[in-house]
Amino acid sequence: MKIRFVFLLLSMMTTVSLANAQRKISFEISFKEPQAHYVEVKMELSGFKGKFLDLKMPVWAPGSYLIREFPKNVESFSAESNDKKVLASHKIDKNTWRVETGNEGKIIVNYRVYAFEVSVRTSFVNDSHAFLSPTGIFMYVDGFIKQPVEVKVNPYKSWTKISTGLDVVKEKPNTFFAPDFDILFDSPIEVGNQDVFEFMAAGVNHEVAMVGEGNYDKERLKKDMAKIIEYETEVFGVNPNKRYVFIVHNYASGGGGLEHLNSTVLGASRFNYQNQNGYLGFLGLVAHEYFHVWNVKRLRPEALGPFNYNEENYTTNLWVSEGFTAYYDNLILRRAGFYDESAYLKILTADIETVENRAGNLVQPLSLSSFDAWIKQYRPDENSINTMVSYYNKGALIGMLIDLKTLHATEGAKGLDDIMKAMYDEYYQRLGRGFTDQEFKQMVEKVAGVSIDDIYEYVNEAKPIDYNTYLNNVGLELVNQLEGRSIPEFGVRLSNHKVMSVNRGSGAWDAGINVNDELIAVNGYRIDDVGKELDRILAGSMVGDKLHVIVSRDGIIKELDLILSASEKADYLIRPLSTVTPEQAKLREIWLALEPD
């Protein structure tokens, strides 16, 4: 019976494989009008049976949790048979085109995509280059996301290079292969005249495609990027890539990145490489996106793969996927020697201030911040500071707490590195699936040997973190340098007289000052463009003082009375405890060591 079942299973697998081999999908990309920001897409399909085919375009890009409605950029959709017979087609929903195939054996679909949005997650084309973010370019046949696909790229006449993580198809110029659409959608393509250089790190060949000019030093980048990659590979013990591509877009002022399976897209400021802070910022971005090779692209929450490209994919664990990655990007730079201990502690302090000085930290729990990323993280408004917290910043701090607690509980034998490696080994390498929140918590407690219920309160509740409970374990303490001082707060952020935001609980909040109000005068004195007059008034005032405020709201003059509240903003410092035990000193050395164990 068992033998018969195995034979049946093998027969079914063979049948599926043959069917996949008979079905074929290929694309041909060209650029007839790059100056007008268009991509021409030709899609050929054969071996599909039925009276119609539904072609779908994703509405979001994995790694960027917002419905971006990519189909809005598609136009001139048409379909024909192999003998040029026009086939009827129409849209049946916002991202699905139905083609009436009439059982034709081969179908050719043509459409254009308008691409003119500068970001790491959206396509951009002009007369100098083309960046193709695949989820906004390629359609798939509904129900056949696992179908292999080829892509031929026809560069514009003056372009000479193509950079992508996709495999090259031998003996087919400028043609690339993806084993399925998940891989295709995770493989951005850069076409133009980018400056390309390579280096080896962790046994993997890495290609860097520099798009646009910049004052970068190739040899310095090769050395420093390789060092980051080596240290990150040490965390997990294995680098799963055979080849990796960095696509770097250099702008007058640029930033941000988006991770992919064996590539990443980075935004950079073209003349910032010779500035020390700018250079370290770029290396931090490299460290962040490359750490995603393991954390999120392979080790992932269960909701993040296989993807549903038609709607939101909800998870409460982006604080692990993005927050821990944000913790490691600075920690890796510390380990690699780019930051001394003092500089690294200042970075941690800045993260703490960013979280604790934000009113939204006491409104939105961290787990909900992750779940609501689709409607809040990428859609900030004037009230976001009062209603939400970032799973990047606070997630990084939770990573620090778990690291410190684990080091203390195991007397320095284990830390967050061991937790991440254990998770990677179990859920990616052994089980080949995503993890649940409960499974993550269980693994932390298994490695640390203690409960982390205390830390999970900071994940699931909107409450201030008692950092010193954890920092004291390594002989450090967090102090508020403004502790005990009563500093009056007006409570708004101004830009050329205009109110841009109002702080929850401040005097301005209680007085009813609105965003978009024009602040004209306070206590009879005209407010200048840069707000120095308001600073002078506050310097001479005390908490509880009443101010007479004149604003213009939609052209109507309003007079308001504002009672100055006490500022709840903190100015933090991480410093050594006055008395440090040998045990604390040892754990601190392990935590902040330049060389990991």
XYZ file of C-alpha atoms in Angstrom:
597
model
C 0.000 0.000 0.000
C 2.825 2.363 0.959
C 4.756 1.583 -2.246
C 1.628 2.214 -4.294
C 1.125 5.597 -2.594
C 4.711 6.665 -3.296
C 4.369 5.594 -6.931
C 1.136 7.574 -7.215
C 2.761 10.634 -5.671
C 5.724 10.419 -8.053
C 3.357 10.045 -10.997
C 1.444 13.147 -9.939
C 4.673 15.130 -9.553
C 5.817 14.014 -12.986
C 2.485 15.030 -14.492
C 2.734 18.485 -12.913
C 6.324 18.873 -14.125
C 5.347 17.926 -17.674
C 2.460 20.372 -17.590
C 4.797 23.146 -16.428
C 7.219 22.262 -19.213
C 4.457 22.461 -21.809
C 3.275 25.846 -20.544
C 5.600 28.707 -21.311
C 5.665 32.381 -20.324
C 8.197 34.901 -21.535
C 8.539 38.670 -21.542
C 10.325 41.076 -23.809
C 11.051 44.526 -22.403
C 11.923 47.512 -24.567
C 12.040 51.302 -24.355
C 10.642 53.191 -27.327
C 10.094 56.421 -25.400
C 12.317 56.445 -22.325
C 12.314 60.240 -22.264
C 8.568 60.001 -21.664
C 9.123 57.378 -18.933
C 7.510 54.384 -20.621
C 8.351 50.686 -20.589
C 7.042 48.530 -23.423
C 6.099 45.021 -22.289
C 5.463 42.064 -24.557
C 4.224 38.888 -22.888
C 4.055 35.563 -24.739
C 2.072 32.619 -23.349
C 1.713 29.124 -24.746
C 0.368 25.801 -23.542
C -2.513 27.249 -21.502
C -5.913 25.701 -22.093
C -9.334 27.242 -21.691
C -11.545 29.902 -23.199
C -9.938 32.741 -21.234
C -6.896 33.660 -19.170
C -6.798 36.122 -16.284
C -3.600 38.146 -16.107
C -2.869 39.863 -12.798
C -0.416 42.544 -11.687
C 0.586 42.781 -7.994
C -0.678 45.778 -6.040
C 2.266 45.966 -3.614
C 5.979 45.206 -3.368
C 7.199 42.750 -0.708
C 9.302 44.535 1.902
C 7.250 47.719 1.557
C 3.970 47.185 3.328
C 1.574 49.489 1.487
C -0.947 48.874 -1.302
C 0.592 50.970 -4.079
C -1.858 50.065 -6.855
C 0.784 49.416 -9.520
C -1.849 48.604 -12.186
C -2.718 52.312 -12.304
C 0.380 52.798 -14.474
C -0.654 50.253 -17.142
C -2.092 51.399 -20.463
C -2.648 50.206 -24.035
C -3.335 46.605 -23.042
C -4.020 44.347 -26.039
C -3.901 40.668 -26.912
C -3.630 38.664 -30.123
C -3.144 35.112 -31.308
C 0.043 33.839 -32.892
C -1.419 34.543 -36.330
C -2.153 38.189 -35.368
C -5.873 37.707 -34.701
C -7.069 40.268 -32.178
C -8.371 38.662 -28.999
C -11.015 40.376 -26.903
C -9.858 41.514 -23.475
C -11.256 43.572 -20.612
C -10.566 44.328 -16.974
C -12.587 42.418 -14.413
C -11.153 44.155 -11.338
C -8.498 46.745 -10.514
C -5.511 44.470 -11.207
C -6.891 41.716 -13.468
C -7.182 41.668 -17.263
C -9.220 38.839 -18.800
C -8.184 37.690 -22.264
C -10.726 35.679 -24.302
C -8.280 33.143 -25.716
C -10.710 30.882 -27.544
C -8.341 27.956 -26.895
C -5.594 29.556 -28.969
C -2.316 27.730 -28.430
C -0.147 30.837 -28.267
C -1.116 34.286 -27.053
C 0.786 37.554 -27.308
C -0.053 40.380 -24.909
C 1.297 43.920 -25.184
C 1.014 46.761 -22.711
C 2.882 49.874 -21.607
C 3.843 50.938 -18.114
C 4.392 54.548 -17.089
C 7.409 54.615 -14.742
C 8.312 57.939 -13.161
C 8.420 57.586 -9.389
C 11.767 57.878 -7.644
C 12.024 55.344 -4.837
C 13.626 51.982 -4.130
C 10.274 50.219 -4.550
C 8.857 51.796 -7.724
C 9.982 51.771 -11.338
C 11.649 54.782 -12.907
C 12.618 55.378 -16.543
C 14.184 58.369 -18.262
C 16.606 58.929 -21.114
C 19.611 57.940 -18.981
C 18.520 54.635 -17.426
C 15.657 52.357 -16.458
C 15.014 50.863 -13.046
C 12.389 48.125 -13.139
C 10.723 47.152 -9.879
C 9.187 43.855 -11.027
C 5.867 43.876 -9.153
C 4.918 47.023 -11.043
C 6.029 45.716 -14.449
C 5.204 42.030 -14.882
C 1.837 40.278 -14.929
C 1.262 36.633 -14.064
C -1.421 34.150 -15.050
C -3.874 33.735 -12.207
C -3.253 30.375 -10.557
C 0.191 29.927 -12.119
C 2.468 31.950 -9.847
C 4.893 29.004 -9.771
C 5.314 28.931 -13.548
C 8.929 29.424 -14.789
C 9.507 32.563 -16.818
C 12.085 34.158 -19.122
C 12.694 37.897 -19.526
C 14.506 39.440 -22.469
C 15.619 43.040 -22.045
C 16.235 45.226 -25.073
C 18.274 48.185 -23.769
C 17.670 51.605 -25.266
C 20.161 52.424 -28.057
C 22.656 54.237 -25.812
C 22.491 51.798 -22.876
C 25.054 49.036 -22.493
C 24.560 47.287 -19.147
C 21.967 45.216 -17.287
C 22.230 44.496 -13.545
C 19.934 42.003 -11.843
C 19.993 39.046 -9.492
C 18.226 36.880 -12.075
C 20.156 34.037 -13.709
C 21.387 34.562 -17.261
C 19.989 32.279 -19.973
C 22.952 30.871 -21.854
C 23.185 31.569 -25.583
C 20.336 34.095 -25.364
C 21.698 37.663 -25.209
C 20.192 39.895 -22.491
C 17.805 37.140 -21.440
C 17.195 36.051 -17.857
C 15.411 33.206 -16.108
C 13.289 32.941 -12.981
C 12.043 29.556 -11.726
C 8.751 31.180 -10.730
C 7.078 34.578 -10.392
C 7.941 34.890 -6.705
C 11.599 34.956 -7.735
C 10.907 37.303 -10.657
C 9.017 39.717 -8.400
C 11.963 39.635 -5.998
C 14.563 40.530 -8.658
C 14.792 44.211 -9.646
C 16.462 45.089 -12.949
C 18.685 48.088 -13.698
C 19.339 48.962 -17.361
C 21.657 51.751 -18.470
C 25.304 52.702 -18.188
C 25.860 52.059 -14.501
C 29.356 51.823 -13.067
C 29.756 48.154 -12.121
C 32.400 46.661 -9.834
C 32.694 43.388 -7.937
C 34.194 41.927 -4.769
C 34.189 38.638 -2.886
C 32.860 38.275 0.666
C 31.832 35.184 2.673
C 32.617 33.076 -0.395
C 30.032 34.957 -2.490
C 30.612 37.186 -5.505
C 29.021 40.601 -5.012
C 28.259 43.053 -7.793
C 27.739 46.764 -7.130
C 25.937 48.772 -9.819
C 26.410 52.493 -9.192
C 23.743 54.464 -11.044
C 24.645 58.123 -11.488
C 27.821 59.899 -10.543
C 29.172 60.140 -7.030
C 32.359 60.749 -5.078
C 32.596 57.138 -3.938
C 35.892 55.277 -3.601
C 35.445 51.814 -5.140
C 38.356 50.203 -3.324
C 37.225 51.569 0.018
C 33.674 50.369 -0.594
C 34.841 46.911 -1.616
C 36.818 46.548 1.601
C 34.186 48.005 3.946
C 31.154 46.336 2.397
C 32.960 42.986 2.454
C 33.735 43.454 6.147
C 30.049 44.059 6.933
C 28.998 40.987 4.955
C 31.565 38.785 6.718
C 30.377 39.859 10.167
C 26.721 39.355 9.299
C 27.436 35.909 7.867
C 29.093 34.982 11.188
C 25.772 35.532 12.980
C 24.029 32.805 10.969
C 27.026 30.643 10.117
C 26.146 30.370 6.437
C 25.621 32.703 3.485
C 22.839 31.286 1.265
C 23.746 33.310 -1.816
C 25.749 32.225 -4.827
C 25.762 35.766 -6.182
C 24.454 39.094 -4.853
C 23.753 42.458 -6.517
C 23.672 45.933 -4.967
C 21.835 48.470 -7.155
C 22.725 51.934 -5.836
C 20.894 55.008 -7.091
C 22.882 58.180 -6.465
C 20.781 61.337 -6.171
C 21.371 64.904 -5.029
C 19.749 63.783 -1.807
C 18.833 60.126 -1.486
C 18.284 57.369 1.025
C 16.335 54.250 1.843
C 16.626 50.673 0.704
C 14.560 47.636 -0.193
C 15.680 44.077 0.352
C 15.372 41.242 -2.146
C 16.351 37.574 -2.120
C 19.799 37.984 -3.686
C 19.899 41.712 -4.345
C 18.986 45.057 -2.865
C 18.213 48.567 -4.087
C 19.753 51.477 -2.190
C 19.263 55.218 -2.419
C 22.293 57.413 -1.689
C 23.395 61.049 -1.830
C 25.918 61.270 -4.631
C 28.452 63.532 -2.920
C 28.114 62.223 0.629
C 30.620 59.379 0.418
C 33.553 61.583 1.457
C 31.644 62.929 4.448
C 32.260 60.661 7.460
C 28.690 60.751 8.773
C 27.325 60.349 5.268
C 29.630 57.418 4.572
C 28.742 55.669 7.818
C 25.076 56.261 7.010
C 25.549 54.497 3.681
C 27.376 51.590 5.336
C 24.550 51.354 7.860
C 22.104 51.076 4.983
C 24.237 48.332 3.417
C 24.313 46.497 6.750
C 20.552 46.822 7.197
C 19.518 45.591 3.768
C 22.093 42.803 3.671
C 20.993 41.489 7.073
C 17.621 40.915 5.408
C 19.308 38.155 3.383
C 18.528 36.051 6.440
C 16.016 38.029 8.495
C 12.768 38.354 6.456
C 13.852 36.998 3.077
C 14.385 33.536 4.565
C 13.679 33.646 8.295
C 10.227 35.234 8.224
C 6.884 35.536 9.991
C 4.394 33.025 8.596
C 2.317 35.742 6.888
C 5.239 36.899 4.731
C 5.376 34.087 2.231
C 4.018 32.645 0.102
C 2.722 36.118 -0.719
C -0.726 37.198 -1.711
C 0.065 39.974 -4.185
C -3.562 41.111 -4.412
C -4.063 42.372 -0.881
C -2.439 43.078 2.480
C -0.418 40.334 4.191
C -0.795 41.004 7.914
C 1.722 40.162 10.638
C 2.350 41.427 14.162
C 6.067 40.599 13.869
C 7.628 43.312 11.713
C 9.324 44.461 14.921
C 11.393 41.275 14.582
C 11.886 41.422 10.812
C 12.628 45.142 10.554
C 13.297 46.164 14.153
C 15.926 43.512 14.860
C 17.505 44.276 11.490
C 17.676 47.938 12.561
C 19.331 46.832 15.812
C 21.912 44.787 13.960
C 22.783 47.376 11.312
C 24.435 49.587 13.951
C 25.729 46.689 16.041
C 27.475 45.170 13.027
C 29.152 48.506 12.287
C 30.315 48.544 15.903
C 31.693 44.994 15.632
C 33.437 45.872 12.379
C 35.138 48.824 14.070
C 33.333 51.670 12.305
C 31.973 52.991 15.638
C 33.794 53.213 18.936
C 31.873 52.362 22.091
C 30.960 55.969 22.839
C 29.568 56.580 19.341
C 27.569 53.348 19.448
C 25.989 54.208 22.799
C 25.036 57.631 21.419
C 23.224 55.882 18.561
C 21.296 53.734 21.043
C 20.483 56.843 23.058
C 19.125 58.556 19.958
C 16.844 55.572 19.275
C 15.571 55.676 22.841
C 14.834 59.412 22.580
C 13.054 58.902 19.256
C 10.723 56.331 20.831
C 10.211 57.708 24.330
C 9.779 61.349 23.240
C 6.969 60.393 20.877
C 3.463 60.606 22.321
C 2.311 57.812 20.018
C 4.547 55.402 21.935
C 1.958 55.467 24.735
C -0.942 55.014 22.324
C 0.012 52.288 19.834
C 1.485 48.936 20.972
C 4.480 47.711 18.993
C 2.692 44.587 17.738
C -0.165 46.757 16.442
C 2.338 49.064 14.770
C 3.407 46.040 12.735
C -0.138 44.914 11.965
C -1.202 48.426 10.946
C 1.865 49.098 8.789
C -0.398 48.902 5.727
C -2.441 51.920 6.780
C -0.073 53.908 9.015
C 3.669 53.343 8.596
C 3.795 54.479 4.976
C 0.963 57.019 5.291
C 2.088 59.386 8.049
C 0.070 62.526 8.623
C 0.200 65.568 10.880
C -1.090 63.550 13.852
C 1.143 60.481 13.456
C 3.518 61.622 16.206
C 0.594 61.389 18.605
C -0.873 58.084 17.470
C 1.836 55.668 16.344
C 5.292 54.283 17.050
C 7.753 52.856 14.518
C 8.412 49.122 14.549
C 11.892 49.994 13.258
C 13.043 52.114 16.206
C 11.152 50.421 19.010
C 11.731 46.987 17.496
C 15.480 47.687 17.560
C 15.226 48.531 21.260
C 13.315 45.319 21.969
C 16.130 43.485 20.194
C 18.585 45.178 22.557
C 16.539 44.149 25.619
C 16.415 40.510 24.507
C 20.147 40.573 23.742
C 21.024 41.997 27.149
C 18.653 39.733 29.063
C 19.951 36.633 27.273
C 23.581 37.578 27.912
C 22.812 38.068 31.595
C 20.763 34.870 31.952
C 23.459 32.728 30.292
C 26.408 34.529 31.938
C 27.570 35.706 28.530
C 27.428 32.308 26.849
C 24.567 33.245 24.515
C 22.946 36.337 23.087
C 20.661 37.496 20.309
C 23.055 36.038 17.710
C 22.330 32.567 19.051
C 18.581 33.194 19.002
C 18.614 34.406 15.395
C 20.756 31.475 14.269
C 18.528 28.981 16.084
C 15.438 30.509 14.462
C 17.072 30.438 11.014
C 18.185 26.833 11.402
C 14.794 25.660 12.651
C 12.255 27.540 10.573
C 14.087 28.229 7.317
C 16.572 25.410 6.943
C 14.775 22.547 8.707
C 11.048 23.306 8.426
C 11.094 25.608 5.395
C 8.268 27.817 6.661
C 7.536 31.016 8.497
C 7.270 31.265 12.265
C 4.426 32.344 14.534
C 4.779 34.937 17.268
C 4.454 32.217 19.886
C 7.167 30.131 18.214
C 9.518 33.093 18.223
C 8.911 33.741 21.920
C 9.410 30.063 22.725
C 12.746 29.982 20.914
C 13.986 33.067 22.745
C 13.072 31.499 26.074
C 14.650 28.193 25.065
C 17.984 29.822 24.192
C 17.953 32.303 27.085
C 16.644 29.788 29.596
C 14.350 32.383 31.180
C 10.917 33.884 30.594
C 10.665 37.044 28.496
C 7.105 37.885 29.562
C 8.456 41.191 30.886
C 9.763 42.163 27.439
C 6.595 41.032 25.681
C 4.659 43.516 27.794
C 6.555 46.226 25.912
C 5.600 44.537 22.640
C 1.882 44.143 23.297
C 1.210 47.147 25.526
C 1.786 50.863 24.965
C 3.988 51.631 27.940
C 7.407 53.186 28.657
C 10.339 50.776 28.795
C 12.380 50.352 31.975
C 15.707 50.315 30.149
C 17.854 50.248 33.257
C 16.585 46.812 34.259
C 18.527 45.548 31.234
C 21.324 48.097 30.835
C 22.375 47.629 34.471
C 23.261 44.019 33.588
C 26.179 45.367 31.569
C 27.181 48.112 33.999
C 25.360 50.948 32.221
C 22.493 53.232 33.090
C 20.151 55.509 31.177
C 19.674 58.936 32.739
C 17.414 61.811 31.764
C 19.526 64.947 31.926
C 16.374 67.034 32.228
C 15.089 65.069 35.222
C 13.556 67.378 37.830
C 13.525 70.425 35.578
C 10.268 72.179 34.744
C 10.588 73.404 31.171
C 7.617 75.123 29.514
C 6.428 73.713 26.203
C 4.337 75.551 23.618
C 3.641 72.295 21.811
C 3.820 72.890 18.059
C 6.222 72.352 15.198
C 6.409 75.394 12.939
C 7.550 75.960 9.381
C 7.459 79.599 8.257
C 4.711 80.483 10.756
C 2.625 77.474 9.711
C 1.745 74.872 12.340
C 2.851 71.479 11.037
C 1.983 69.348 14.087
C 0.578 69.726 17.597
C 1.897 67.642 20.496
C -0.669 65.626 22.425
C -1.242 67.020 25.933
C 0.614 70.275 25.310
C -0.703 73.781 25.904
C -1.278 74.193 22.173
C -3.244 70.916 22.100
C -5.491 72.015 24.993
C -5.917 75.556 23.596
C -7.188 74.205 20.286
C -4.397 75.314 17.979
C -4.772 73.415 14.710
C -2.385 72.067 12.125
C -2.234 74.540 9.199
C -2.918 77.513 11.478
C -0.642 80.459 10.774
C 0.920 81.606 14.042
C 0.905 85.403 13.865
C 1.659 86.754 17.347
C 2.169 85.715 20.975
C 1.634 88.170 23.846
C 1.466 91.030 21.368
C 4.719 90.210 19.561
C 4.888 89.226 15.934
C 6.395 85.742 15.362
C 9.294 85.724 12.910
C 9.828 83.170 10.148
C 12.299 81.018 12.076
C 10.505 81.190 15.442
C 13.219 83.027 17.397
C 10.668 85.382 18.938
C 8.682 82.409 20.234
C 11.894 80.955 21.701
C 12.550 84.291 23.478
C 9.055 84.325 24.954
C 9.341 80.741 26.170
C 12.774 81.436 27.701
C 11.182 84.129 29.855
C 8.105 82.104 30.802
C 7.269 79.424 33.351
C 5.045 76.365 33.353
C 1.497 77.511 34.040
C 1.909 80.953 32.462
C -0.893 82.118 30.188
C -0.010 83.262 26.678
C -2.255 85.261 24.367
C -1.988 83.749 20.903
C -3.210 85.120 17.572
C -3.528 82.753 14.625
C -4.985 82.880 11.140
C -7.129 79.867 10.309
C -8.311 79.688 6.724
C -7.986 83.471 6.532
C -9.974 84.081 9.732
C -8.175 85.686 12.676
C -8.587 83.855 15.973
C -7.397 84.774 19.452
C -6.645 81.961 21.888
C -5.405 81.670 25.449
C -2.727 79.037 25.945
C -1.517 77.719 29.317
C 2.092 76.568 29.078
C 2.461 72.916 30.006
C 5.594 71.202 31.293
C 7.617 69.519 28.592
C 7.724 65.761 28.899
C 10.611 65.486 26.450
C 13.731 63.808 27.808
C 17.393 64.343 26.990
C 18.946 60.938 27.582
C 22.475 59.770 28.230
C 23.811 56.219 28.592
C 26.710 56.182 31.035
C 28.617 53.670 33.194
C 27.259 52.930 36.647
C 29.220 54.510 39.479
C 30.171 51.014 40.618
C 30.589 48.207 38.103
C 31.077 44.582 39.130
C 33.475 42.261 37.268
C 30.447 40.308 36.024
C 28.846 43.446 34.586
C 32.114 44.515 32.976
C 32.535 41.087 31.395
C 29.019 41.113 29.908
C 29.529 44.621 28.578
C 32.748 43.568 26.896
C 30.989 40.597 25.281
C 28.046 42.746 24.146
C 30.105 45.559 22.626
C 33.161 43.560 21.582
C 34.808 44.372 18.286
C 35.096 40.646 17.646
C 32.068 38.384 18.229
C 32.691 35.037 19.948
